[in-house]
Coordinates of N, CA, C and O in Angstrom, one line a residue:
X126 N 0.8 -1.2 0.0 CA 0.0 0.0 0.0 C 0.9 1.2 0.0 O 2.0 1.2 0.4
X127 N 0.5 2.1 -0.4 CA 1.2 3.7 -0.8 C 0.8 4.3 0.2 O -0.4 4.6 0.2
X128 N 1.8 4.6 1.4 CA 1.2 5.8 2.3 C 1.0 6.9 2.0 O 0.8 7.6 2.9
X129 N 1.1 7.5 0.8 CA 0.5 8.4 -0.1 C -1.1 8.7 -0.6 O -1.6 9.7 -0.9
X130 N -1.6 7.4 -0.5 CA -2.9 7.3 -0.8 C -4.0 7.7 -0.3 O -4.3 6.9 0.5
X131 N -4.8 8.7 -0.5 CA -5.5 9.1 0.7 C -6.5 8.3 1.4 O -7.0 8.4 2.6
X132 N -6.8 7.2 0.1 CA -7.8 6.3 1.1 C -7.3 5.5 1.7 O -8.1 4.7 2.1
X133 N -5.9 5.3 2.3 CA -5.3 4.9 3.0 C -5.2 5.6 4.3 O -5.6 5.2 5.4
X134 N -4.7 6.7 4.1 CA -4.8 7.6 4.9 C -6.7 7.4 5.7 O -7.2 6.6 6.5
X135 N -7.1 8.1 5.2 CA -8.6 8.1 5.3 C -9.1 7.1 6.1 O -9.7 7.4 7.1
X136 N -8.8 5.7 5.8 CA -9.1 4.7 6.6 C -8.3 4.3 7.9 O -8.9 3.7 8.9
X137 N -6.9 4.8 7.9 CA -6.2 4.8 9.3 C -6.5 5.9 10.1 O -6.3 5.6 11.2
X138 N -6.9 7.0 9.8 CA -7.6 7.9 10.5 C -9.0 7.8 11.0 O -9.4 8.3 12.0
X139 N -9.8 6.9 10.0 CA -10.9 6.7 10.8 C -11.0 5.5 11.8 O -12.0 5.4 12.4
X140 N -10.2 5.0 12.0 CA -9.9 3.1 12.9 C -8.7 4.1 13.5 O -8.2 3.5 14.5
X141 N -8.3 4.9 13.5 CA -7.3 5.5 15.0 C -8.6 6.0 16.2 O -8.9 5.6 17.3
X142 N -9.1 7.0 15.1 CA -9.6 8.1 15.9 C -10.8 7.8 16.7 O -11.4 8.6 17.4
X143 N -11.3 6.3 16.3 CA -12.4 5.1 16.5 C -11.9 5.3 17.9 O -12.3 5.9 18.9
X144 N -10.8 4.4 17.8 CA -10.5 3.9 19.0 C -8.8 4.4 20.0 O -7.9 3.6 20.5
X145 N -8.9 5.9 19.8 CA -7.6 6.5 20.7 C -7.8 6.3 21.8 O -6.8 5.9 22.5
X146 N -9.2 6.7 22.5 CA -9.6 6.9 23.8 C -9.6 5.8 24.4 O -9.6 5.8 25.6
X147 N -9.6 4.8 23.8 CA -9.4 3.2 24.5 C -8.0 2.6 24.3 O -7.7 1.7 25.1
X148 N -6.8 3.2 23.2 CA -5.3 3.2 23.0 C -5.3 4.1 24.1 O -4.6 3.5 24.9
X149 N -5.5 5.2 24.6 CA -4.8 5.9 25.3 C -5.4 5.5 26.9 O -4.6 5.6 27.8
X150 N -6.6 5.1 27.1 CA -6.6 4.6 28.4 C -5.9 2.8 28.7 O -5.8 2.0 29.7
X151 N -5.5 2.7 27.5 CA -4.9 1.3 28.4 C -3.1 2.3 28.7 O -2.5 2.2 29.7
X152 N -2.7 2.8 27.7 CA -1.4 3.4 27.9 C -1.1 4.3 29.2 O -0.1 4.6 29.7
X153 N -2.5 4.8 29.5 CA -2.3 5.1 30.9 C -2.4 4.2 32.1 O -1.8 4.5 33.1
X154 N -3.4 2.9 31.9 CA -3.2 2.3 33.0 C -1.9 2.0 33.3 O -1.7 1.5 34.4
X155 N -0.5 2.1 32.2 CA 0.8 1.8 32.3 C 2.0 2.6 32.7 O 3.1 2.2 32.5
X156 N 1.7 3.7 33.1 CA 2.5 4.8 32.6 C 2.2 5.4 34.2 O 1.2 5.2 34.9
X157 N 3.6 6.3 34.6 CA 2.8 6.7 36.3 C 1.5 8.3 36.0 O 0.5 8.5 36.7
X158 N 1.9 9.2 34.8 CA 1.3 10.1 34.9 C 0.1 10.1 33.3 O -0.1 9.2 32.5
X159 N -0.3 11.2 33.4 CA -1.1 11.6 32.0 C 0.0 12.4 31.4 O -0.1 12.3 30.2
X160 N 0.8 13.0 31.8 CA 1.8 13.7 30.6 C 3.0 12.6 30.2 O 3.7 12.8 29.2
X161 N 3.0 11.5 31.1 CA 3.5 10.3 30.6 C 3.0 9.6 29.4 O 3.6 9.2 28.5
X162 N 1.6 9.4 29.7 CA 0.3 9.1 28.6 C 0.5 9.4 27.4 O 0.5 8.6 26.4
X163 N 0.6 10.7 27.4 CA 1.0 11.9 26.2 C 1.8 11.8 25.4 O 1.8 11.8 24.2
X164 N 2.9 11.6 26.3 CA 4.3 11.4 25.4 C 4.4 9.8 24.8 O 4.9 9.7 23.7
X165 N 4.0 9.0 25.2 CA 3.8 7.6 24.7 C 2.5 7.1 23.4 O 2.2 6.1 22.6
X166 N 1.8 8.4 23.8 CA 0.5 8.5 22.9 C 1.6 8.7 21.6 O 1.6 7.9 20.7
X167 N 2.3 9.9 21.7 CA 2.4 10.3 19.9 C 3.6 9.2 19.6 O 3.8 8.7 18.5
X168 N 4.3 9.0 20.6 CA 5.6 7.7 19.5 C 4.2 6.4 19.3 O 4.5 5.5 18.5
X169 N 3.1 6.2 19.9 CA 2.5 5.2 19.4 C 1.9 5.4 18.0 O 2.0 4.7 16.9
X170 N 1.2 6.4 18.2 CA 0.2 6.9 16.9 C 1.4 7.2 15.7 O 1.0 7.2 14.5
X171 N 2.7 7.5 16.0 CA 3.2 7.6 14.9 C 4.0 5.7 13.7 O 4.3 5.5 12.6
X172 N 4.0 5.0 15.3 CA 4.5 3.7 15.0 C 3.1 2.8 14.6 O 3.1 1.6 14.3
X173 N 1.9 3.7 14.7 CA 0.9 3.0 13.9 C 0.6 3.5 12.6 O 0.1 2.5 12.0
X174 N 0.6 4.4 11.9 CA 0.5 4.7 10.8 C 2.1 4.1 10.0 O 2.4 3.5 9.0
X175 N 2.7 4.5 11.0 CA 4.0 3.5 9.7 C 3.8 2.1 9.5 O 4.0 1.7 8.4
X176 N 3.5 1.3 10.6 CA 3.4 0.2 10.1 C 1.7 -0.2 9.8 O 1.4 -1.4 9.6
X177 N 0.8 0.8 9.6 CA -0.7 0.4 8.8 C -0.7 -0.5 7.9 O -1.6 -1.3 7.9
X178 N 0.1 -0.5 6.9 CA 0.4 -1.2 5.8 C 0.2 -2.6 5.7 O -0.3 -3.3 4.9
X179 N 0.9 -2.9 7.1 CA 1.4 -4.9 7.6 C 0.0 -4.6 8.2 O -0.6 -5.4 7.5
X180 N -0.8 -4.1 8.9 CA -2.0 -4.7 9.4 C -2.8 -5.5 8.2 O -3.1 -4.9 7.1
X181 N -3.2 -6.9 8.5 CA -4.1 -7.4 7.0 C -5.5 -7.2 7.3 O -6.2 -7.2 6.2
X182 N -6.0 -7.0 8.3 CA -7.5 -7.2 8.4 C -7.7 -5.6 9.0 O -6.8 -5.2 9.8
X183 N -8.6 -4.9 8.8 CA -9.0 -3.6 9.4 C -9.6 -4.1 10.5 O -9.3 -3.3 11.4
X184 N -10.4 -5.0 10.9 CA -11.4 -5.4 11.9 C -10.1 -5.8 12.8 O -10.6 -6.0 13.9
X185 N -8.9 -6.0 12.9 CA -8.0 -6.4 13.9 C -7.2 -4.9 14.6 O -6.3 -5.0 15.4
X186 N -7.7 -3.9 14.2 CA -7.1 -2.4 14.6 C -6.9 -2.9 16.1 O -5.9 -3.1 16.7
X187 N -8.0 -3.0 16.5 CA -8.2 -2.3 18.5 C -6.8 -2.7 18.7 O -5.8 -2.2 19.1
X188 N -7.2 -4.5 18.3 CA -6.0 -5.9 19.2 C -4.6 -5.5 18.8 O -3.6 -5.7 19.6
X189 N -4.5 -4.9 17.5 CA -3.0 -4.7 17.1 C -2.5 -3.7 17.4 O -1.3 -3.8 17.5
X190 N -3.4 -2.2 17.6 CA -3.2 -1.4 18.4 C -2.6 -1.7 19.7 O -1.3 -1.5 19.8
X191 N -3.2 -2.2 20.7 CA -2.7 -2.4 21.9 C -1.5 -3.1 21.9 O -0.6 -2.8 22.6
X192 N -1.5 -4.0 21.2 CA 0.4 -4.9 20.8 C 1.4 -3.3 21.0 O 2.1 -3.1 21.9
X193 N 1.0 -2.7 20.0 CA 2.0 -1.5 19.3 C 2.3 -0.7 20.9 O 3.3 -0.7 21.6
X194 N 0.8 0.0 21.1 CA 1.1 0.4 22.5 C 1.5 -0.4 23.4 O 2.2 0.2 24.2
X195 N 1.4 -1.5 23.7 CA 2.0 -2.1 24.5 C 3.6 -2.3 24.5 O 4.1 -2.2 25.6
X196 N 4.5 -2.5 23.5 CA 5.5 -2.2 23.5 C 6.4 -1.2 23.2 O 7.6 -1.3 23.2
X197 N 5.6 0.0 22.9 CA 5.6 1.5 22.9 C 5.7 1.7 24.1 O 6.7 2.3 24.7
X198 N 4.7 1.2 24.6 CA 4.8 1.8 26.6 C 6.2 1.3 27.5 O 6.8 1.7 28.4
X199 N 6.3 -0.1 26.5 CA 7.6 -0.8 27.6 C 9.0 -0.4 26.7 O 10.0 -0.5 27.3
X200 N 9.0 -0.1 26.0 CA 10.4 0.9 25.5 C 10.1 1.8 25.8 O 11.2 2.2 25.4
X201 N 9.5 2.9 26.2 CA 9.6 3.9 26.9 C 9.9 3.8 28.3 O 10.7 4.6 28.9
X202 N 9.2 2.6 29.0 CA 9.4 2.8 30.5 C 11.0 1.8 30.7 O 11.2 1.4 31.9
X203 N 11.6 1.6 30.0 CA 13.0 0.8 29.6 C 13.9 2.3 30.3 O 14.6 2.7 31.3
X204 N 13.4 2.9 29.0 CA 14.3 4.3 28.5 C 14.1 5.2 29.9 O 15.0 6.0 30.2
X205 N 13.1 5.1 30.7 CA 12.6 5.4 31.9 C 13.5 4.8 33.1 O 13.7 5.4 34.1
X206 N 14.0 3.6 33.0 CA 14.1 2.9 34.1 C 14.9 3.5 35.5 O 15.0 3.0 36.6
X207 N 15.3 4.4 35.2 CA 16.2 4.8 36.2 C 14.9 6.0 37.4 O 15.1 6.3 38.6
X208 N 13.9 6.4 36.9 CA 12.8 6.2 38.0 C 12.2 5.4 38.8 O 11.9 4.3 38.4
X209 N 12.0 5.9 40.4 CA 11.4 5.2 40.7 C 10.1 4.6 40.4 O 9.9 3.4 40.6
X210 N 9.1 5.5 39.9 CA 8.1 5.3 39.8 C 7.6 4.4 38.6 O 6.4 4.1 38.5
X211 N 8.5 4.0 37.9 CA 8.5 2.8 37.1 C 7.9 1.2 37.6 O 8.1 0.9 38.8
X212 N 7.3 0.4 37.0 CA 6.8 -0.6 37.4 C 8.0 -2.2 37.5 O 9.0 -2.0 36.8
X213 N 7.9 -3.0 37.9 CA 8.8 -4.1 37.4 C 8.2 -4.2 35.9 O 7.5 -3.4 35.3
X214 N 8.8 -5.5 35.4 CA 8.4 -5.3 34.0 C 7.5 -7.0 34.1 O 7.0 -7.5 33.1
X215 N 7.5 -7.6 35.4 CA 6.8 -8.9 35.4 C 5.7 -8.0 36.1 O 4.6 -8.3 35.6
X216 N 5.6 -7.1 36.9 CA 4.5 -6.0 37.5 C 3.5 -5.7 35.9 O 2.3 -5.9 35.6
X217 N 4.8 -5.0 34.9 CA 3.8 -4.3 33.8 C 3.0 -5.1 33.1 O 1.9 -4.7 32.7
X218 N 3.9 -6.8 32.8 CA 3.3 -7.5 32.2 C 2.1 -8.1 32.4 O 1.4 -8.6 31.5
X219 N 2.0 -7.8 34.1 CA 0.5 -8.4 34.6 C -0.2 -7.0 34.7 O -1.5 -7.1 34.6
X220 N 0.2 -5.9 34.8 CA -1.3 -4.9 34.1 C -1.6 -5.2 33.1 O -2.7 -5.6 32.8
X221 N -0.2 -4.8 31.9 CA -0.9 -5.0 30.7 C -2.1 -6.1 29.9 O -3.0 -5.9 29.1
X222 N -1.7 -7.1 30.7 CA -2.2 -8.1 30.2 C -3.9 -7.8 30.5 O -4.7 -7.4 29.7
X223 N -4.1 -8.3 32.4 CA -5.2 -7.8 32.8 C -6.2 -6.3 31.9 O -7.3 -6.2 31.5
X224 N -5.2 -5.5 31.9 CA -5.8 -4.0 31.0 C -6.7 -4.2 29.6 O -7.7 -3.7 29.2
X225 N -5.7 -5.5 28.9 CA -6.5 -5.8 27.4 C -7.5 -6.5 27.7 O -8.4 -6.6 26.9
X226 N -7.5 -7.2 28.9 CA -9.2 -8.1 29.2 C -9.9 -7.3 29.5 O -11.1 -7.4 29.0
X227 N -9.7 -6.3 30.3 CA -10.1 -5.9 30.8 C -11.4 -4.6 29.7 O -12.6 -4.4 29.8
X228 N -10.5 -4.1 28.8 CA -10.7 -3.4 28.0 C -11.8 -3.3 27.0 O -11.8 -2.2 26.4
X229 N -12.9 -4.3 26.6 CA -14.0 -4.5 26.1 C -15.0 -4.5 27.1 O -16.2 -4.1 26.8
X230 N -14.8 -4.9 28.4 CA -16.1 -4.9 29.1 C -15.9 -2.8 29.2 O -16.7 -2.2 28.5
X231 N -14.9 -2.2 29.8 CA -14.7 -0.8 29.6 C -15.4 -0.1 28.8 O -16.3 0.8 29.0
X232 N -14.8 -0.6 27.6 CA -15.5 0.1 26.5 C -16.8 0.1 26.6 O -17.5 1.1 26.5
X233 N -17.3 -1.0 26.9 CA -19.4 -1.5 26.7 C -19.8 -0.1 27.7 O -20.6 0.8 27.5
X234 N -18.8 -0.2 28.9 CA -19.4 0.5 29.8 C -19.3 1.9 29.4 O -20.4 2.5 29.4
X235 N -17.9 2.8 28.9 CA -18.2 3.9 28.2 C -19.3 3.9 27.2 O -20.2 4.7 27.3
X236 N -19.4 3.1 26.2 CA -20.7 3.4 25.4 C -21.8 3.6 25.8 O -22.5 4.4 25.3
X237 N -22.3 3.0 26.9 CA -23.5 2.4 27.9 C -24.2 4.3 28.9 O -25.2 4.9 29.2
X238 N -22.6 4.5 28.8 CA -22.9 5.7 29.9 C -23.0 7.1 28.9 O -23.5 8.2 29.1
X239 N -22.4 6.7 28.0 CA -22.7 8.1 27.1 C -23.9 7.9 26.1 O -24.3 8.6 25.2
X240 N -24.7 6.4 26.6 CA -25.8 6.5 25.9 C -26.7 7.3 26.9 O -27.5 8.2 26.6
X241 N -26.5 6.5 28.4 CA -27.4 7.1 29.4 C -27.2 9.0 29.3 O -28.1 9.7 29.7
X242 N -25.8 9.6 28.8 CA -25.8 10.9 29.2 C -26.8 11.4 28.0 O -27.3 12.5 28.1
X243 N -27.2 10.6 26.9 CA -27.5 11.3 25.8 C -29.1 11.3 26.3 O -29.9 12.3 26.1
X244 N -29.5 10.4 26.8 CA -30.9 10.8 27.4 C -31.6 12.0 28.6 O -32.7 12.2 28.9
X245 N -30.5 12.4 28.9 CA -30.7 13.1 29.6 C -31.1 14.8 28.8 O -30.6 15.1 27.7
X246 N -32.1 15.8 29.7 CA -32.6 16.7 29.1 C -31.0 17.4 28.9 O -30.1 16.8 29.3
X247 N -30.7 18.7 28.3 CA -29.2 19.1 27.7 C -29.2 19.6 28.6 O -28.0 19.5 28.9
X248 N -29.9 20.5 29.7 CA -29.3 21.2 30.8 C -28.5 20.6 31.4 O -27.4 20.9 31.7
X249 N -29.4 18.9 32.0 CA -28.9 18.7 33.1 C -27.6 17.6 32.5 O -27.0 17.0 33.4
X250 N -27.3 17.5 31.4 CA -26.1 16.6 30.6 C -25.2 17.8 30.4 O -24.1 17.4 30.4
X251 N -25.2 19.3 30.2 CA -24.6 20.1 30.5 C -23.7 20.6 31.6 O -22.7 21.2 31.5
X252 N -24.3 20.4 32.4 CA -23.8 21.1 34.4 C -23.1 19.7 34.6 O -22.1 19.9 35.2
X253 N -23.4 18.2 34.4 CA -22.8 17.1 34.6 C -21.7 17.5 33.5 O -20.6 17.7 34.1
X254 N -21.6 17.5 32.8 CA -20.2 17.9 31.7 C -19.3 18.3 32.5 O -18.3 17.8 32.9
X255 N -20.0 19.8 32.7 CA -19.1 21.2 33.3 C -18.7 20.8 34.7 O -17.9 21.4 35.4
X256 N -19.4 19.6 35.2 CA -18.4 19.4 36.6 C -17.3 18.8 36.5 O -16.3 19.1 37.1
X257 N -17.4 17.7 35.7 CA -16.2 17.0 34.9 C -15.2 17.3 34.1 O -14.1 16.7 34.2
X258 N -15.4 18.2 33.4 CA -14.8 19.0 32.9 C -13.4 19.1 33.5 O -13.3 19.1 34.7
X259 N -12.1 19.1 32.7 CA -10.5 19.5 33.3 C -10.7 20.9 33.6 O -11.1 21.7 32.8
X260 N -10.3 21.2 35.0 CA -10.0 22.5 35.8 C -11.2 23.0 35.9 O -11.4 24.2 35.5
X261 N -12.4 22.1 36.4 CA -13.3 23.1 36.3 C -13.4 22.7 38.4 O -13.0 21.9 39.2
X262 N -14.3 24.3 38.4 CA -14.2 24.6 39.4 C -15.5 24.1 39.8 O -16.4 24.4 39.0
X263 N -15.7 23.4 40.8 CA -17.4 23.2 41.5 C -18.3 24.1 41.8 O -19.5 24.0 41.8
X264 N -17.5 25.3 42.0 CA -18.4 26.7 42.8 C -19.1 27.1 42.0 O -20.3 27.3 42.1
X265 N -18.2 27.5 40.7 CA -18.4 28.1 39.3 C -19.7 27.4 38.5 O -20.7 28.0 38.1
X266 N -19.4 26.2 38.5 CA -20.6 25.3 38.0 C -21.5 25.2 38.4 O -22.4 25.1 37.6
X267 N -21.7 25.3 40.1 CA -23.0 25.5 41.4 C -23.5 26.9 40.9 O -24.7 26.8 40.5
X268 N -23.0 28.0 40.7 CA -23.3 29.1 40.3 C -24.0 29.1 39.1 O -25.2 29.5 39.1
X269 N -23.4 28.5 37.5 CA -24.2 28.6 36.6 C -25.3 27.7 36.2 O -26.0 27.9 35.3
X270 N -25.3 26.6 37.3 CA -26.7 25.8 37.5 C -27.6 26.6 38.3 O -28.8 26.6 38.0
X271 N -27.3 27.3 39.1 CA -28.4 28.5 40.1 C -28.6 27.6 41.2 O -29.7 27.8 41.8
X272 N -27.6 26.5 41.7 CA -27.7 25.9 43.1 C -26.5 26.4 44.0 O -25.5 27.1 43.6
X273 N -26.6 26.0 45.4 CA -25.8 26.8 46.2 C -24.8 25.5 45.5 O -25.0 24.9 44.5
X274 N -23.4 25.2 46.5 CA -22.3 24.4 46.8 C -22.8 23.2 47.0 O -22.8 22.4 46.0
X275 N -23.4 22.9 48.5 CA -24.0 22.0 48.8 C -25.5 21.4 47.6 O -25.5 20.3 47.1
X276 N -26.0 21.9 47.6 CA -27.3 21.7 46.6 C -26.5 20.9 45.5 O -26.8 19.8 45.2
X277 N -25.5 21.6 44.9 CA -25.2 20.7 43.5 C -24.4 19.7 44.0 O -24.4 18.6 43.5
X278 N -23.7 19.9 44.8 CA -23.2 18.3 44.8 C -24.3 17.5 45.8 O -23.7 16.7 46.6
X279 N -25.8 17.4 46.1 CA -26.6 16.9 46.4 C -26.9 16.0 44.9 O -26.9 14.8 44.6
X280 N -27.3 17.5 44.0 CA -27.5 17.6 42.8 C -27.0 16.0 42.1 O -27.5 15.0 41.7
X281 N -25.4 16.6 42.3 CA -24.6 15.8 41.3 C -24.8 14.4 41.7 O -25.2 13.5 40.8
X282 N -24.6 14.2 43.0 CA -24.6 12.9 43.4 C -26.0 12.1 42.8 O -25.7 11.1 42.2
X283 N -27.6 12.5 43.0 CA -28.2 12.1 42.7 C -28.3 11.8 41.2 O -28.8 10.7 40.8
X284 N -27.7 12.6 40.4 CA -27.4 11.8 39.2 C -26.4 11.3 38.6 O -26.4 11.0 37.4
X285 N -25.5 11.0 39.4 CA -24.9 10.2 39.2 C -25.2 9.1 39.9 O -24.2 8.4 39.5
X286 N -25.9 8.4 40.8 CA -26.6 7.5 41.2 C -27.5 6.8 39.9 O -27.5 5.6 39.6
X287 N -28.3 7.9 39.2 CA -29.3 7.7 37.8 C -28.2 7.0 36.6 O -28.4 6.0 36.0
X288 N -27.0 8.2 36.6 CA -26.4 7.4 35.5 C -26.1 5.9 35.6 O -26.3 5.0 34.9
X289 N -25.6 5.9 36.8 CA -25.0 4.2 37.0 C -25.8 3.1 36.8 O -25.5 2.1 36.2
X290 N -27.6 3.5 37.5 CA -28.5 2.6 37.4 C -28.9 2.3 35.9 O -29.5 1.3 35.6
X291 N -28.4 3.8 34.8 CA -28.8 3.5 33.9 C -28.1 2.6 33.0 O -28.5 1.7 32.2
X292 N -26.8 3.1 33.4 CA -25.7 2.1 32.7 C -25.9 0.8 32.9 O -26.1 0.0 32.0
X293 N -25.9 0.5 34.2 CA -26.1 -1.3 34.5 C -27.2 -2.0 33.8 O -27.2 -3.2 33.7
X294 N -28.5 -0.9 33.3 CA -29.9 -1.6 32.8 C -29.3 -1.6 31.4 O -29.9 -2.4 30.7
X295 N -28.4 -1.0 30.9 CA -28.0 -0.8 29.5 C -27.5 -2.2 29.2 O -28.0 -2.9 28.4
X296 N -26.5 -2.3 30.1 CA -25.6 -3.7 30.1 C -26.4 -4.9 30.1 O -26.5 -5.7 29.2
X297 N -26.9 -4.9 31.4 CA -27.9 -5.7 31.8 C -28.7 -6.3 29.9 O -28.5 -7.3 29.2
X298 N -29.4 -5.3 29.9 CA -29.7 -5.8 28.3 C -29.4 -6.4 27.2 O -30.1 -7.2 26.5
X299 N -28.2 -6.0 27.1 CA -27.1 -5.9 26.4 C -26.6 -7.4 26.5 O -26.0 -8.0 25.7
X300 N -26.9 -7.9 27.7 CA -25.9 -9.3 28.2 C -24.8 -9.1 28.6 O -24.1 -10.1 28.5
X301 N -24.2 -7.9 28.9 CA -22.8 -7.7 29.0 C -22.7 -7.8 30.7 O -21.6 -8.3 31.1
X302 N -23.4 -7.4 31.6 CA -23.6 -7.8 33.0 C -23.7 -9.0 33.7 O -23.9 -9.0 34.9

């Protein structure tokens, strides 16, 4: 194949960008930080497009993915070793491993919960965003919902009790529970 080709291109971009968020949460469960994450994200994403070509089947991305990151992560944490915060490498090999099993029931469960957020009216999937949200402030969010401090994390808590029950009935159906 011609890494030139755009429907080459085209197609590795759409089977990355499918599935980054699930390459980059297993590379974090291996890594001590998120700016660790980071830096192992782009030597992966870049050792997957070079080697796109050798993948034979498109439907094998996720599994071949995780190979790449997985030894992306452990040549980095090699190159790393002189931290402590580094894992043994019989330690990493029992995350990683556990992480890839682990990794499909995960996913069901992200799908499941951004199904449950999408039922929700947009206000109240809005103020649950904005509390989640990186650097977001609680007070700030209490404020632009029009509850005090206390109230919204009364607030919050009770829906996030709803999301979970919803998630589990999602699964539950699903057979995935």
């Amino acid at each position: 194949m011609d890494p030139h080709n755009p429907r080459l291109h085209e197609q590795f971009l759409t089977l990355f960008t499918s599935n980054e968020s699930a390459i980059r949460a297993y590379v974090r469960r291996l890594v001590p930080t998120r700016h660790d994450a980071a830096d192992v994200m782009q030597g992966v994403s870049l050792v997957l497009w070079k080697k796109f070509r050798e993948l034979d089947q498109p439907s094998d991305f996720r599994k071949w993915s995780f190979g790449v990151a997985r030894y992306e992560t452990l040549a980095w944490l090699r190159d790393k070793a002189r931290d402590r915060l580094v894992l043994a490498d019989d330690v990493l090999h029992t995350v990683a491993q556990e992480s890839g099993r682990d990794e499909e029931r995960l996913s069901a469960q992200r799908e499941a919960l951004e199904g449950c957020l999408e039922k929700l009216p947009k206000e109240q999937r809005t103020m649950i965003l904005a509390a989640y949200a990186p650097d977001a402030a609680i007070q700030n969010v209490a404020k632009q919902s029009g509850r005090t401090v206390a109230a919204f994390y009364q607030w919050l808590h009770r829906m996030r009790l709803r999301l979970l029950e919803c998630t589990r009935r999602t699964l539950q159906a699903e057979g995935l529970a």
